Short mmCIF file of C-alpha atoms in Angstrom, two decimals:
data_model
loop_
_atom_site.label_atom_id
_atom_site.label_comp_id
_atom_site.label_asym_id
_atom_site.label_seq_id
_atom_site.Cartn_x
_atom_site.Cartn_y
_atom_site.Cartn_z
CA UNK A 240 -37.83 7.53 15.84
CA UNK A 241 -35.75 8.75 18.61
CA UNK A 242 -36.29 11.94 16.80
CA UNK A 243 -39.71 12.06 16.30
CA UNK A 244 -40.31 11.73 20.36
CA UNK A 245 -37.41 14.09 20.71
CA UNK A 246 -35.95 11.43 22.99
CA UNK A 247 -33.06 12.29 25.30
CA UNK A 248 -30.61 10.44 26.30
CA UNK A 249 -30.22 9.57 29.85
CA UNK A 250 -26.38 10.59 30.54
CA UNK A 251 -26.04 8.57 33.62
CA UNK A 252 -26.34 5.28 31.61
CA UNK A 253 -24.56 6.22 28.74
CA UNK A 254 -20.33 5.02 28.94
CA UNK A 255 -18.18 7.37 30.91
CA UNK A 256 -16.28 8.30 27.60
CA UNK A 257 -19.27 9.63 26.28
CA UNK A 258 -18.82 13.87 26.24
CA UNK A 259 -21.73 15.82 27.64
CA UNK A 260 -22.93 18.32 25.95
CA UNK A 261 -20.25 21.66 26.92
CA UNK A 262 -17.67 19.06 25.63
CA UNK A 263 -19.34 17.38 22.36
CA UNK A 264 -17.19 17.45 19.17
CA UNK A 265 -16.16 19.72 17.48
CA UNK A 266 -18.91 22.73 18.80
CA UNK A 267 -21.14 22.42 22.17
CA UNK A 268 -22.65 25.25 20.81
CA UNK A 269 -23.79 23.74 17.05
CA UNK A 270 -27.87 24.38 16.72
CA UNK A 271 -27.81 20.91 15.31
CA UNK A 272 -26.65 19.87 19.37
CA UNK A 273 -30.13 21.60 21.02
CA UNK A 274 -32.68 19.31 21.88
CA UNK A 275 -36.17 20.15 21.60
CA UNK A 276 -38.75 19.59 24.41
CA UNK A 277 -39.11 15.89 24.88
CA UNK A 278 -42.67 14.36 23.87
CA UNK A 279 -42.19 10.72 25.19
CA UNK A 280 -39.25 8.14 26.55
CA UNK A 281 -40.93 5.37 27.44
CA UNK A 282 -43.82 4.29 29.96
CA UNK A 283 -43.53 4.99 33.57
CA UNK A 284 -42.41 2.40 35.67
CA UNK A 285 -45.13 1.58 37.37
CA UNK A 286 -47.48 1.45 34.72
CA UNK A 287 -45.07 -1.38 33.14
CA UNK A 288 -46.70 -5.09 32.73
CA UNK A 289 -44.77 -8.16 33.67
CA UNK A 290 -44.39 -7.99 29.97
CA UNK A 291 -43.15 -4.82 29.27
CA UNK A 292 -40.80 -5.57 33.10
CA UNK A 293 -39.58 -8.45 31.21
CA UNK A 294 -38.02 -6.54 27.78
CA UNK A 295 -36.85 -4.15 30.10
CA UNK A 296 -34.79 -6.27 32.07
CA UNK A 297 -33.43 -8.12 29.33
CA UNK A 298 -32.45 -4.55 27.73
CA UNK A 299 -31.06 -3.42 30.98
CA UNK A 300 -29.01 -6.32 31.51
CA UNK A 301 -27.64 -6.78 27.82
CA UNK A 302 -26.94 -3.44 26.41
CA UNK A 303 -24.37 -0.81 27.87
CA UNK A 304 -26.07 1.66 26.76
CA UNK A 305 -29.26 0.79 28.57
CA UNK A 306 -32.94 2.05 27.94
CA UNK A 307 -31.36 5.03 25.80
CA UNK A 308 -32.26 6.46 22.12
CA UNK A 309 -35.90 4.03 20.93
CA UNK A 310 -35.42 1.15 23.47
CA UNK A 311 -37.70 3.00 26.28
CA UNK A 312 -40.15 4.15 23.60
CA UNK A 313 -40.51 0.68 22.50
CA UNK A 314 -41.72 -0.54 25.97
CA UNK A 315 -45.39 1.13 24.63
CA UNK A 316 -45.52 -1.64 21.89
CA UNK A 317 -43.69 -4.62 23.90
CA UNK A 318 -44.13 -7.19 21.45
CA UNK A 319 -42.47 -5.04 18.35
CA UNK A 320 -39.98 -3.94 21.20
CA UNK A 321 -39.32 -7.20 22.39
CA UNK A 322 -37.90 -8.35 18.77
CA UNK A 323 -36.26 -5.01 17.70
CA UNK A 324 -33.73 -4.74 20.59
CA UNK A 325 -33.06 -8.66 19.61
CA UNK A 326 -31.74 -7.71 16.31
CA UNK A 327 -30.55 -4.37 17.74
CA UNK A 328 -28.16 -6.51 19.77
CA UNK A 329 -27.35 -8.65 16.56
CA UNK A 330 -26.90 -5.96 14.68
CA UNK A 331 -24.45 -4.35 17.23
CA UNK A 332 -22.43 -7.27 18.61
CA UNK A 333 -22.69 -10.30 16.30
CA UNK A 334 -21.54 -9.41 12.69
CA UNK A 335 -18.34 -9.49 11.20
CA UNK A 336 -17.42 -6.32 12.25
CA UNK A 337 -15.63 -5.35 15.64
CA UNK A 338 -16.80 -2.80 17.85
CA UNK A 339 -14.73 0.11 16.60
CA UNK A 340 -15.67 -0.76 12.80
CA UNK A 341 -19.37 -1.70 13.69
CA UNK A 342 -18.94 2.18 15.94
CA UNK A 343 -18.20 3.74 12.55
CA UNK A 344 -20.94 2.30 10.89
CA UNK A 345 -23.79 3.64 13.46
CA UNK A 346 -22.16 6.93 14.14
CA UNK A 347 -22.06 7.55 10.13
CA UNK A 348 -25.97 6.52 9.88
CA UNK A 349 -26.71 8.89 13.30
CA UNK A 350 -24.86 11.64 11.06
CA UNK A 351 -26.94 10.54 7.65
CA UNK A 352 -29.91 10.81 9.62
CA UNK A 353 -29.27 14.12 11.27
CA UNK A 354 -30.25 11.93 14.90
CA UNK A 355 -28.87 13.97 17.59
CA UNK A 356 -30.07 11.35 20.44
CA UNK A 357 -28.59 8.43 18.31
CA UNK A 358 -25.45 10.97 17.98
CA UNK A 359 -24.89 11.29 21.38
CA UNK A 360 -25.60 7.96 22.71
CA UNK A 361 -23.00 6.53 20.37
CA UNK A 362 -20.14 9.00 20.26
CA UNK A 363 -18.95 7.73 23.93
CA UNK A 364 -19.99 4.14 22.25
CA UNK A 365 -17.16 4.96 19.38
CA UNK A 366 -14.69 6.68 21.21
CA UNK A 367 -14.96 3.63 24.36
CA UNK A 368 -14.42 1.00 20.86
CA UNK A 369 -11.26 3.15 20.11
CA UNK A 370 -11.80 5.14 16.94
CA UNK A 371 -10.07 8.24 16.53
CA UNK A 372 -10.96 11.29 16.81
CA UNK A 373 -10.24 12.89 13.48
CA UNK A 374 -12.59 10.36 11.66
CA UNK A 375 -15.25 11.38 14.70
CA UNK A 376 -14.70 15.09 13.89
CA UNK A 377 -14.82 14.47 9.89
CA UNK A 378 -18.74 11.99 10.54
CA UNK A 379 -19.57 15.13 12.67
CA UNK A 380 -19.02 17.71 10.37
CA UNK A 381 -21.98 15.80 7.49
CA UNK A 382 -24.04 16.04 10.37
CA UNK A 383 -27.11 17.58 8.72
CA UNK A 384 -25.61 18.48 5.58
CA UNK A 385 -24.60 14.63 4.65
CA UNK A 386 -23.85 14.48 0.66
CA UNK A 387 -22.19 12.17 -1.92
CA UNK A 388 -18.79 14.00 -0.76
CA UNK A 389 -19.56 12.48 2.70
CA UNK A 390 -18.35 9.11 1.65
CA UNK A 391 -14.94 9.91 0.51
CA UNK A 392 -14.45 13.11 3.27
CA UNK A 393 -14.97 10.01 5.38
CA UNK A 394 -13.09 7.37 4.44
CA UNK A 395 -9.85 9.57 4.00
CA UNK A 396 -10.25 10.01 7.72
CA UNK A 397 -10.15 6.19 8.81
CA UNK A 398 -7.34 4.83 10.31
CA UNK A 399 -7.12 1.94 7.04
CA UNK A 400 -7.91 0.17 4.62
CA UNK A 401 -10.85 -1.80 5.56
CA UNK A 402 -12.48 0.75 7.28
CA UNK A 403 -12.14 3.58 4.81
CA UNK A 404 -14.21 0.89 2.59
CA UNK A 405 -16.66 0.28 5.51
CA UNK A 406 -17.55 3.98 5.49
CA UNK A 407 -17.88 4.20 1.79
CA UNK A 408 -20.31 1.49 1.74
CA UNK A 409 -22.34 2.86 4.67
CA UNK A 410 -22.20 5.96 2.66
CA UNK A 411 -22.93 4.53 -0.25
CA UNK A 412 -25.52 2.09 1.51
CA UNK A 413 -27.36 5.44 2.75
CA UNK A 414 -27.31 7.62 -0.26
CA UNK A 415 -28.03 5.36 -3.14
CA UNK A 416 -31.30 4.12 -1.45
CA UNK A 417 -30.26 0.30 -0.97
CA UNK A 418 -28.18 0.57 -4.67
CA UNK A 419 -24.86 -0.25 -5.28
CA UNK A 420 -22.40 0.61 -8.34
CA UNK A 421 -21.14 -2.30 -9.27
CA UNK A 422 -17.18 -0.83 -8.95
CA UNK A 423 -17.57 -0.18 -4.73
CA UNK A 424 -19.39 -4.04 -4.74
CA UNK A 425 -16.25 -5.37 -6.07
CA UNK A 426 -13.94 -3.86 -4.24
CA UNK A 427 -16.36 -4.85 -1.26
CA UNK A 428 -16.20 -8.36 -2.96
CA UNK A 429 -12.38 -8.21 -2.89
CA UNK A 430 -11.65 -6.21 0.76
CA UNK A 431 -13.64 -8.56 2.78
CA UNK A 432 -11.65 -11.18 2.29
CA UNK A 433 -13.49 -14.32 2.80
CA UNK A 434 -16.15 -12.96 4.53
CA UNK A 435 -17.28 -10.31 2.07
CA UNK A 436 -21.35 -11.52 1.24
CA UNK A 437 -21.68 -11.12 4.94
CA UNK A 438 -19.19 -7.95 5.53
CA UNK A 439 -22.05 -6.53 3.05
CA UNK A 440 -25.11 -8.07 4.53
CA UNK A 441 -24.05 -6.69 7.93
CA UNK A 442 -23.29 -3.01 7.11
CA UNK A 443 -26.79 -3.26 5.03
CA UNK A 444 -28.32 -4.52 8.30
CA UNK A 445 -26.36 -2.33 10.63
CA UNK A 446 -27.59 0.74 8.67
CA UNK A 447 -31.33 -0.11 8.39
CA UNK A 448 -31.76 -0.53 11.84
CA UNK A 449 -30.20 2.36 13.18
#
């Protein structure tokens, strides 16, 4: 919903790797990079409950990249907002995925989704986590025109093998509307190693909530 409120990100608390906006990859001057006229971020500080105070500490204190993209919106409905950014953080820190393949995963579903706020907010996120810059540059050039190509544009981009399957599953994940052909699942089944019900469940997760 970042872009139904139009939300912008606040640059000062995103990671200093993060580009701003004259230096975004691959074109600052892409229509798909113009924000429109912000409708709401969030309630004002001083019209915050010890509630609302509360989330927003705990927000501030465990995520780098702050009260950016829906986490200041959420303040207006503190008890939905209070659980979200709890599996937000799951989602981003405690799967089987590092931060450079769990990067990939959110910057793909920011490009599915056309999300410039969720876009920008993670592009500093992925490049901080290490991923390179030509799979950046292939994720950003889907970016409102994703298709079934997207997937394999993608993956020949990524640095190896598990993470050119990563991005065809996200791909896959987002296109097919939650289905899965049963050739990708096995070579999920068999990539994962060990792991693999949960490499699956956590890319499924990863993409729903961003």
């Amino acid at each position: 919903f970042p872009s139904i409120f139009h939300t912008r990100p606040n640059h000062s608390t995103i990671v200093p790797s993060s580009p701003t906006m004259a230096s975004r990859t691959p074109d600052a001057q892409d229509s798909r990079n113009v924000y429109p006229p912000e409708r709401f971020s969030g309630p004002a500080e001083a019209d915050l409950d010890d509630e609302q105070r509360r989330i927003k500490d705990e927000i501030e204190s465990t995520r780098t990249t702050g009260l950016n993209g829906p986490f200041g919106c959420w303040l207006a409905s503190a008890a939905i907002g209070d659980r979200a950014q709890r599996l937000g953080k799951a989602c981003r820190y405690d799967t089987v995925f590092c931060q450079r393949e769990a990067e990939l995963i959110i910057l793909i579903t920011a490009a599915f989704t056309d999300c410039l706020p969720e876009w920008d907010i993670h592009l500093g996120e992925a490049r901080k986590a290490g991923l390179e810059e030509s799979t950046i540059a292939e994720i950003d050039k889907w970016r409102g025109a994703f298709g079934v190509e997207a997937g394999e544009g993608i993956a020949r981009a990524c640095a190896n093998g598990k993470e050119r399957l990563i991005a065809r599953l996200a791909v896959a994940i987002l296109e097919g509307s939650g289905k899965l052909e049963d050739g990708l699942y096995e070579e999920c089944m068999q990539g994962f190693g060990e792991h693999r019900e949960k490499a699956i469940m956590d890319c499924i997760s990863i993409t729903g909530y961003y």
